[in-house]
Amino acid sequence: MTTEMHPTRWGDPAQAGPLPSATRELVELAFGVHDTTVAEGAALPAPGLAESVLADLRAVLGDEHVRTDDESRRLRTRGKSTPDLLRARAGDLTDAPDAVVRPGDHDDVVALLEVAVRHHVAVVPFGGGTSVTGGLVARREGYAGVVSLDLGRLTAVREIDEVSMTAVLEPGLRGPEAEARLAEHRLTLGHYPQSFEFATIGGFAATRSSGQSSAGYGRFDALVVGLTVATPQGTWELGTSPANAAGPDLRQLVLGSEGAFGVITAVRVRVRRLPAERVYEGWQFGSFAAGTEAIRTLAQAGARSGLMPTVLRLSDESETALNLASQSDVGGAAADGGCLMIVGHEGADVADRRAAVTAALEAAGGTPLGEERGAAWEQGRFHAPYLRDSMLDVGVTVETLETATFWSRVPQVYAAVRQALAGTLGERAIVLCHVSHVYETGCSLYFTVAVPGGDDPVEQWRSAKSAATEAMVAAGATITHHHAVGTDHRPWLEREIGPLGVRVLRAVKDELDPTGVLNPGVLVP
């Protein structure tokens, strides 16, 4: 697998491909199809940095680690949201950085930030490039240029502490590499977001990522016990103990800060022993409401008993039907519809925990479908972005958005967001949803939309996302559970955290980055 993502597609082109003929026939029946063209190799704006700035950057890093060639800049233009890809496919690369800089250690980052402040150059920290909320598009106005600070050389495992069960990882480590290095010590982080194959440790921390095994392992911010951060004001070390009462936890200011407050150069994380066994299985419930109630009961009981599954996901009726249609060769699914739940167990005592969970789900009205359905989910758990590319190839826009709310509000939020999306996109739109992360007090709702692209698919999605976000806010749900704020969600952030919360963020920004060179325009309203 390559570590560089394609500039107009997700991930490794070798893993992509056209829609299977049966799937294409279904898509044509639902939407009609037309093969689209992609402006590969479109021209980039000329680099705009003055030679004096480039000279100072080269003095810090050496010539080979300051790049202004088209390919380096193209690969670090925007993230991988559907609007990002649509713009790139149309040949719009106006957000390309002027240069790509590749520091080799923490001191290099500190020195680069000094150069950026001196010349008033905007700096965009870049890990895997998987942002889907505009987190890699800095404001250019008022700056001498924009540089992409690529952390791909910072890939060391600095420390493994098997007594404390922690590891210190550098931010450029991608998910698979981090797991492979930990596995050498029979350890695991257990963090598997859909972006796992390309996203990085630094990106997980900077966006408060949540993985598919969050029910058992927790969100990434729950795994972080320490951070090293380079800021324009100097080095910030956070986390000297597993817990403390030394005032507010300042680690939380960095987690989710999206490079606007500093550049994360090391993360101390909690690790666990590699599980002796992994089992994933499917369950069926008669309706989304029934399945959601079963998950709530299980999550609340499991939090108290320690019997929580590692993976716990529930698709609504529409998503279940589509999944079953696309996996017709997988047995074990009932023929009468309903909703599919995926339950995963990992560890050394799987049999006992699985038996307890089975009893609870059966008592809640669930029907076991066996391990074949769970294995099919595991095999395809990272593939959805490639399918999105194949759908874009035939003129169908596919995009996602997510939220989270308390259990008592789930029905209202689910209905309101679905109505907002369908009302904006029209009757030909397909709106799918699943519960992907669960807590004792609530859950996330992850929506997927497919709709014919139309004349202006970027504006089409912008209108739909705006309507859906308004519905979330009105229903008392969050504007984002794990995709982060970036630029896309920033217009609604004040309504979630309040005017005083915005002033707090701005005060932190002013203290750590007084000249505003760090990812300007991202996160902070």
PDB file of N, CA and C in Angstrom, residues 325-397:
ATOM      1  N   ALA A 325     -27.852  -5.809  -0.357  1.00  0.00           N
ATOM      2  CA  ALA A 325     -27.863  -5.887  -1.820  1.00  0.00           C
ATOM      3  C   ALA A 325     -26.451  -5.968  -2.381  1.00  0.00           C
ATOM      4  N   SER A 326     -25.505  -5.280  -1.729  1.00  0.00           N
ATOM      5  CA  SER A 326     -24.128  -5.263  -2.230  1.00  0.00           C
ATOM      6  C   SER A 326     -23.322  -6.465  -1.760  1.00  0.00           C
ATOM      7  N   GLN A 327     -23.893  -7.256  -0.810  1.00  0.00           N
ATOM      8  CA  GLN A 327     -23.189  -8.422  -0.280  1.00  0.00           C
ATOM      9  C   GLN A 327     -24.060  -9.664  -0.427  1.00  0.00           C
ATOM     10  N   SER A 328     -24.640  -9.819  -1.604  1.00  0.00           N
ATOM     11  CA  SER A 328     -25.572 -10.918  -1.823  1.00  0.00           C
ATOM     12  C   SER A 328     -24.914 -12.284  -1.693  1.00  0.00           C
ATOM     13  N   ASP A 329     -23.587 -12.318  -1.769  1.00  0.00           N
ATOM     14  CA  ASP A 329     -22.884 -13.586  -1.647  1.00  0.00           C
ATOM     15  C   ASP A 329     -22.584 -13.949  -0.206  1.00  0.00           C
ATOM     16  N   VAL A 330     -22.978 -13.079   0.737  1.00  0.00           N
ATOM     17  CA  VAL A 330     -22.714 -13.338   2.144  1.00  0.00           C
ATOM     18  C   VAL A 330     -23.971 -13.912   2.774  1.00  0.00           C
ATOM     19  N   GLY A 331     -23.857 -15.058   3.391  1.00  0.00           N
ATOM     20  CA  GLY A 331     -25.016 -15.686   4.006  1.00  0.00           C
ATOM     21  C   GLY A 331     -25.294 -15.135   5.387  1.00  0.00           C
ATOM     22  N   GLY A 332     -26.318 -15.692   6.010  1.00  0.00           N
ATOM     23  CA  GLY A 332     -26.603 -15.372   7.399  1.00  0.00           C
ATOM     24  C   GLY A 332     -27.545 -14.227   7.612  1.00  0.00           C
ATOM     25  N   ALA A 333     -28.032 -13.570   6.572  1.00  0.00           N
ATOM     26  CA  ALA A 333     -28.939 -12.448   6.759  1.00  0.00           C
ATOM     27  C   ALA A 333     -30.369 -12.908   6.564  1.00  0.00           C
ATOM     28  N   ALA A 334     -31.253 -12.446   7.443  1.00  0.00           N
ATOM     29  CA  ALA A 334     -32.658 -12.778   7.291  1.00  0.00           C
ATOM     30  C   ALA A 334     -33.220 -12.081   6.063  1.00  0.00           C
ATOM     31  N   ALA A 335     -34.251 -12.631   5.492  1.00  0.00           N
ATOM     32  CA  ALA A 335     -34.776 -12.125   4.230  1.00  0.00           C
ATOM     33  C   ALA A 335     -35.838 -11.056   4.411  1.00  0.00           C
ATOM     34  N   ASP A 336     -36.238 -10.794   5.653  1.00  0.00           N
ATOM     35  CA  ASP A 336     -37.376  -9.904   5.858  1.00  0.00           C
ATOM     36  C   ASP A 336     -36.969  -8.502   6.301  1.00  0.00           C
ATOM     37  N   GLY A 337     -35.798  -8.046   5.892  1.00  0.00           N
ATOM     38  CA  GLY A 337     -35.392  -6.663   6.130  1.00  0.00           C
ATOM     39  C   GLY A 337     -34.953  -6.420   7.556  1.00  0.00           C
ATOM     40  N   GLY A 338     -35.444  -5.307   8.127  1.00  0.00           N
ATOM     41  CA  GLY A 338     -35.007  -4.926   9.454  1.00  0.00           C
ATOM     42  C   GLY A 338     -33.693  -4.191   9.415  1.00  0.00           C
ATOM     43  N   CYS A 339     -32.975  -4.221  10.525  1.00  0.00           N
ATOM     44  CA  CYS A 339     -31.729  -3.466  10.676  1.00  0.00           C
ATOM     45  C   CYS A 339     -30.594  -4.374  11.100  1.00  0.00           C
ATOM     46  N   LEU A 340     -29.433  -4.142  10.528  1.00  0.00           N
ATOM     47  CA  LEU A 340     -28.250  -4.950  10.794  1.00  0.00           C
ATOM     48  C   LEU A 340     -27.401  -4.299  11.880  1.00  0.00           C
ATOM     49  N   MET A 341     -27.044  -5.079  12.872  1.00  0.00           N
ATOM     50  CA  MET A 341     -26.120  -4.653  13.920  1.00  0.00           C
ATOM     51  C   MET A 341     -24.845  -5.483  13.811  1.00  0.00           C
ATOM     52  N   ILE A 342     -23.704  -4.821  13.935  1.00  0.00           N
ATOM     53  CA  ILE A 342     -22.414  -5.513  13.982  1.00  0.00           C
ATOM     54  C   ILE A 342     -21.889  -5.424  15.408  1.00  0.00           C
ATOM     55  N   VAL A 343     -21.543  -6.584  15.951  1.00  0.00           N
ATOM     56  CA  VAL A 343     -21.022  -6.665  17.317  1.00  0.00           C
ATOM     57  C   VAL A 343     -19.669  -7.355  17.256  1.00  0.00           C
ATOM     58  N   GLY A 344     -18.666  -6.745  17.870  1.00  0.00           N
ATOM     59  CA  GLY A 344     -17.325  -7.315  17.860  1.00  0.00           C
ATOM     60  C   GLY A 344     -16.789  -7.506  19.259  1.00  0.00           C
ATOM     61  N   HIS A 345     -16.097  -8.605  19.470  1.00  0.00           N
ATOM     62  CA  HIS A 345     -15.498  -8.912  20.768  1.00  0.00           C
ATOM     63  C   HIS A 345     -14.006  -9.152  20.571  1.00  0.00           C
ATOM     64  N   GLU A 346     -13.180  -8.526  21.387  1.00  0.00           N
ATOM     65  CA  GLU A 346     -11.737  -8.722  21.324  1.00  0.00           C
ATOM     66  C   GLU A 346     -11.201  -8.900  22.731  1.00  0.00           C
ATOM     67  N   GLY A 347     -10.186  -9.745  22.886  1.00  0.00           N
ATOM     68  CA  GLY A 347      -9.548  -9.892  24.184  1.00  0.00           C
ATOM     69  C   GLY A 347      -9.221 -11.323  24.502  1.00  0.00           C
ATOM     70  N   ALA A 348      -9.020 -11.575  25.798  1.00  0.00           N
ATOM     71  CA  ALA A 348      -8.640 -12.911  26.255  1.00  0.00           C
ATOM     72  C   ALA A 348      -9.831 -13.688  26.799  1.00  0.00           C
ATOM     73  N   ASP A 349     -10.941 -13.004  27.084  1.00  0.00           N
ATOM     74  CA  ASP A 349     -12.095 -13.647  27.693  1.00  0.00           C
ATOM     75  C   ASP A 349     -13.330 -13.470  26.818  1.00  0.00           C
ATOM     76  N   VAL A 350     -13.152 -13.663  25.522  1.00  0.00           N
ATOM     77  CA  VAL A 350     -14.214 -13.387  24.556  1.00  0.00           C
ATOM     78  C   VAL A 350     -15.444 -14.253  24.812  1.00  0.00           C
ATOM     79  N   ALA A 351     -15.261 -15.514  25.121  1.00  0.00           N
ATOM     80  CA  ALA A 351     -16.402 -16.430  25.246  1.00  0.00           C
ATOM     81  C   ALA A 351     -17.380 -15.964  26.315  1.00  0.00           C
ATOM     82  N   ASP A 352     -16.880 -15.610  27.490  1.00  0.00           N
ATOM     83  CA  ASP A 352     -17.769 -15.185  28.573  1.00  0.00           C
ATOM     84  C   ASP A 352     -18.478 -13.888  28.230  1.00  0.00           C
ATOM     85  N   ARG A 353     -17.734 -12.914  27.703  1.00  0.00           N
ATOM     86  CA  ARG A 353     -18.361 -11.632  27.372  1.00  0.00           C
ATOM     87  C   ARG A 353     -19.347 -11.794  26.224  1.00  0.00           C
ATOM     88  N   ARG A 354     -18.999 -12.613  25.260  1.00  0.00           N
ATOM     89  CA  ARG A 354     -19.898 -12.824  24.133  1.00  0.00           C
ATOM     90  C   ARG A 354     -21.202 -13.480  24.592  1.00  0.00           C
ATOM     91  N   ALA A 355     -21.109 -14.410  25.507  1.00  0.00           N
ATOM     92  CA  ALA A 355     -22.313 -15.067  26.011  1.00  0.00           C
ATOM     93  C   ALA A 355     -23.220 -14.079  26.726  1.00  0.00           C
ATOM     94  N   ALA A 356     -22.627 -13.188  27.513  1.00  0.00           N
ATOM     95  CA  ALA A 356     -23.430 -12.200  28.235  1.00  0.00           C
ATOM     96  C   ALA A 356     -24.092 -11.217  27.265  1.00  0.00           C
ATOM     97  N   VAL A 357     -23.354 -10.784  26.262  1.00  0.00           N
ATOM     98  CA  VAL A 357     -23.909  -9.857  25.270  1.00  0.00           C
ATOM     99  C   VAL A 357     -24.997 -10.543  24.458  1.00  0.00           C
ATOM    100  N   THR A 358     -24.768 -11.791  24.091  1.00  0.00           N
ATOM    101  CA  THR A 358     -25.780 -12.545  23.340  1.00  0.00           C
ATOM    102  C   THR A 358     -27.089 -12.622  24.113  1.00  0.00           C
ATOM    103  N   ALA A 359     -27.002 -12.922  25.395  1.00  0.00           N
ATOM    104  CA  ALA A 359     -28.209 -13.003  26.218  1.00  0.00           C
ATOM    105  C   ALA A 359     -28.932 -11.664  26.259  1.00  0.00           C
ATOM    106  N   ALA A 360     -28.164 -10.562  26.372  1.00  0.00           N
ATOM    107  CA  ALA A 360     -28.777  -9.237  26.443  1.00  0.00           C
ATOM    108  C   ALA A 360     -29.455  -8.866  25.125  1.00  0.00           C
ATOM    109  N   LEU A 361     -28.807  -9.158  23.996  1.00  0.00           N
ATOM    110  CA  LEU A 361     -29.385  -8.804  22.697  1.00  0.00           C
ATOM    111  C   LEU A 361     -30.594  -9.669  22.370  1.00  0.00           C
ATOM    112  N   GLU A 362     -30.541 -10.929  22.725  1.00  0.00           N
ATOM    113  CA  GLU A 362     -31.707 -11.776  22.499  1.00  0.00           C
ATOM    114  C   GLU A 362     -32.888 -11.316  23.346  1.00  0.00           C
ATOM    115  N   ALA A 363     -32.609 -10.907  24.582  1.00  0.00           N
ATOM    116  CA  ALA A 363     -33.673 -10.396  25.451  1.00  0.00           C
ATOM    117  C   ALA A 363     -34.272  -9.115  24.893  1.00  0.00           C
ATOM    118  N   ALA A 364     -33.482  -8.356  24.126  1.00  0.00           N
ATOM    119  CA  ALA A 364     -33.966  -7.110  23.529  1.00  0.00           C
ATOM    120  C   ALA A 364     -34.654  -7.336  22.184  1.00  0.00           C
ATOM    121  N   GLY A 365     -34.773  -8.579  21.758  1.00  0.00           N
ATOM    122  CA  GLY A 365     -35.478  -8.875  20.515  1.00  0.00           C
ATOM    123  C   GLY A 365     -34.597  -9.100  19.311  1.00  0.00           C
ATOM    124  N   GLY A 366     -33.286  -9.224  19.504  1.00  0.00           N
ATOM    125  CA  GLY A 366     -32.379  -9.419  18.386  1.00  0.00           C
ATOM    126  C   GLY A 366     -32.301 -10.856  17.926  1.00  0.00           C
ATOM    127  N   THR A 367     -31.979 -11.016  16.654  1.00  0.00           N
ATOM    128  CA  THR A 367     -31.796 -12.341  16.061  1.00  0.00           C
ATOM    129  C   THR A 367     -30.349 -12.477  15.610  1.00  0.00           C
ATOM    130  N   PRO A 368     -29.619 -13.472  16.110  1.00  0.00           N
ATOM    131  CA  PRO A 368     -28.218 -13.619  15.692  1.00  0.00           C
ATOM    132  C   PRO A 368     -28.119 -14.085  14.250  1.00  0.00           C
ATOM    133  N   LEU A 369     -27.176 -13.497  13.515  1.00  0.00           N
ATOM    134  CA  LEU A 369     -26.954 -13.840  12.110  1.00  0.00           C
ATOM    135  C   LEU A 369     -25.642 -14.581  11.897  1.00  0.00           C
ATOM    136  N   GLY A 370     -24.837 -14.726  12.928  1.00  0.00           N
ATOM    137  CA  GLY A 370     -23.600 -15.470  12.810  1.00  0.00           C
ATOM    138  C   GLY A 370     -22.408 -14.618  12.432  1.00  0.00           C
ATOM    139  N   GLU A 371     -21.268 -15.292  12.323  1.00  0.00           N
ATOM    140  CA  GLU A 371     -20.003 -14.592  12.135  1.00  0.00           C
ATOM    141  C   GLU A 371     -19.739 -14.193  10.690  1.00  0.00           C
ATOM    142  N   GLU A 372     -20.429 -14.808   9.730  1.00  0.00           N
ATOM    143  CA  GLU A 372     -20.139 -14.509   8.327  1.00  0.00           C
ATOM    144  C   GLU A 372     -20.447 -13.049   8.006  1.00  0.00           C
ATOM    145  N   ARG A 373     -21.559 -12.553   8.529  1.00  0.00           N
ATOM    146  CA  ARG A 373     -21.910 -11.153   8.296  1.00  0.00           C
ATOM    147  C   ARG A 373     -20.897 -10.228   8.976  1.00  0.00           C
ATOM    148  N   GLY A 374     -20.444 -10.579  10.173  1.00  0.00           N
ATOM    149  CA  GLY A 374     -19.429  -9.774  10.846  1.00  0.00           C
ATOM    150  C   GLY A 374     -18.104  -9.780  10.120  1.00  0.00           C
ATOM    151  N   ALA A 375     -17.736 -10.943   9.567  1.00  0.00           N
ATOM    152  CA  ALA A 375     -16.488 -11.040   8.809  1.00  0.00           C
ATOM    153  C   ALA A 375     -16.546 -10.181   7.557  1.00  0.00           C
ATOM    154  N   ALA A 376     -17.732 -10.121   6.923  1.00  0.00           N
ATOM    155  CA  ALA A 376     -17.874  -9.284   5.723  1.00  0.00           C
ATOM    156  C   ALA A 376     -17.685  -7.814   6.072  1.00  0.00           C
ATOM    157  N   TRP A 377     -18.228  -7.394   7.236  1.00  0.00           N
ATOM    158  CA  TRP A 377     -18.015  -6.008   7.666  1.00  0.00           C
ATOM    159  C   TRP A 377     -16.527  -5.755   7.916  1.00  0.00           C
ATOM    160  N   GLU A 378     -15.864  -6.650   8.611  1.00  0.00           N
ATOM    161  CA  GLU A 378     -14.446  -6.461   8.919  1.00  0.00           C
ATOM    162  C   GLU A 378     -13.616  -6.350   7.649  1.00  0.00           C
ATOM    163  N   GLN A 379     -13.917  -7.185   6.676  1.00  0.00           N
ATOM    164  CA  GLN A 379     -13.141  -7.191   5.438  1.00  0.00           C
ATOM    165  C   GLN A 379     -13.291  -5.875   4.674  1.00  0.00           C
ATOM    166  N   GLY A 380     -14.457  -5.262   4.731  1.00  0.00           N
ATOM    167  CA  GLY A 380     -14.694  -4.045   3.961  1.00  0.00           C
ATOM    168  C   GLY A 380     -14.713  -2.777   4.768  1.00  0.00           C
ATOM    169  N   ARG A 381     -14.219  -2.826   6.000  1.00  0.00           N
ATOM    170  CA  ARG A 381     -14.405  -1.706   6.928  1.00  0.00           C
ATOM    171  C   ARG A 381     -13.710  -0.419   6.488  1.00  0.00           C
ATOM    172  N   PHE A 382     -12.689  -0.500   5.646  1.00  0.00           N
ATOM    173  CA  PHE A 382     -11.977   0.705   5.196  1.00  0.00           C
ATOM    174  C   PHE A 382     -12.238   1.016   3.713  1.00  0.00           C
ATOM    175  N   HIS A 383     -13.199   0.340   3.099  1.00  0.00           N
ATOM    176  CA  HIS A 383     -13.329   0.429   1.647  1.00  0.00           C
ATOM    177  C   HIS A 383     -14.311   1.486   1.155  1.00  0.00           C
ATOM    178  N   ALA A 384     -15.176   1.997   2.032  1.00  0.00           N
ATOM    179  CA  ALA A 384     -16.235   2.904   1.575  1.00  0.00           C
ATOM    180  C   ALA A 384     -15.715   4.113   0.792  1.00  0.00           C
ATOM    181  N   PRO A 385     -14.593   4.754   1.178  1.00  0.00           N
ATOM    182  CA  PRO A 385     -14.124   5.894   0.379  1.00  0.00           C
ATOM    183  C   PRO A 385     -13.767   5.532  -1.063  1.00  0.00           C
ATOM    184  N   TYR A 386     -13.317   4.299  -1.294  1.00  0.00           N
ATOM    185  CA  TYR A 386     -13.042   3.878  -2.669  1.00  0.00           C
ATOM    186  C   TYR A 386     -14.338   3.750  -3.465  1.00  0.00           C
ATOM    187  N   LEU A 387     -15.396   3.257  -2.818  1.00  0.00           N
ATOM    188  CA  LEU A 387     -16.692   3.180  -3.483  1.00  0.00           C
ATOM    189  C   LEU A 387     -17.204   4.571  -3.821  1.00  0.00           C
ATOM    190  N   ARG A 388     -16.960   5.531  -2.932  1.00  0.00           N
ATOM    191  CA  ARG A 388     -17.348   6.914  -3.226  1.00  0.00           C
ATOM    192  C   ARG A 388     -16.689   7.399  -4.509  1.00  0.00           C
ATOM    193  N   ASP A 389     -15.403   7.116  -4.689  1.00  0.00           N
ATOM    194  CA  ASP A 389     -14.712   7.520  -5.920  1.00  0.00           C
ATOM    195  C   ASP A 389     -15.370   6.897  -7.152  1.00  0.00           C
ATOM    196  N   SER A 390     -15.721   5.616  -7.047  1.00  0.00           N
ATOM    197  CA  SER A 390     -16.351   4.939  -8.175  1.00  0.00           C
ATOM    198  C   SER A 390     -17.703   5.559  -8.492  1.00  0.00           C
ATOM    199  N   MET A 391     -18.428   5.998  -7.470  1.00  0.00           N
ATOM    200  CA  MET A 391     -19.714   6.656  -7.697  1.00  0.00           C
ATOM    201  C   MET A 391     -19.507   8.041  -8.326  1.00  0.00           C
ATOM    202  N   LEU A 392     -18.497   8.780  -7.874  1.00  0.00           N
ATOM    203  CA  LEU A 392     -18.195  10.068  -8.494  1.00  0.00           C
ATOM    204  C   LEU A 392     -17.850   9.893  -9.970  1.00  0.00           C
ATOM    205  N   ASP A 393     -17.208   8.775 -10.292  1.00  0.00           N
ATOM    206  CA  ASP A 393     -16.831   8.518 -11.684  1.00  0.00           C
ATOM    207  C   ASP A 393     -18.045   8.430 -12.609  1.00  0.00           C
ATOM    208  N   VAL A 394     -19.205   8.054 -12.055  1.00  0.00           N
ATOM    209  CA  VAL A 394     -20.403   7.929 -12.884  1.00  0.00           C
ATOM    210  C   VAL A 394     -21.413   9.038 -12.582  1.00  0.00           C
ATOM    211  N   GLY A 395     -20.941  10.139 -11.980  1.00  0.00           N
ATOM    212  CA  GLY A 395     -21.774  11.316 -11.819  1.00  0.00           C
ATOM    213  C   GLY A 395     -22.698  11.303 -10.629  1.00  0.00           C
ATOM    214  N   VAL A 396     -22.452  10.425  -9.645  1.00  0.00           N
ATOM    215  CA  VAL A 396     -23.272  10.373  -8.436  1.00  0.00           C
ATOM    216  C   VAL A 396     -22.462  10.923  -7.270  1.00  0.00           C
ATOM    217  N   THR A 397     -23.000  11.936  -6.607  1.00  0.00           N
ATOM    218  CA  THR A 397     -22.335  12.525  -5.454  1.00  0.00           C
ATOM    219  C   THR A 397     -22.634  11.690  -4.216  1.00  0.00           C
TER     220      THR A 397
END
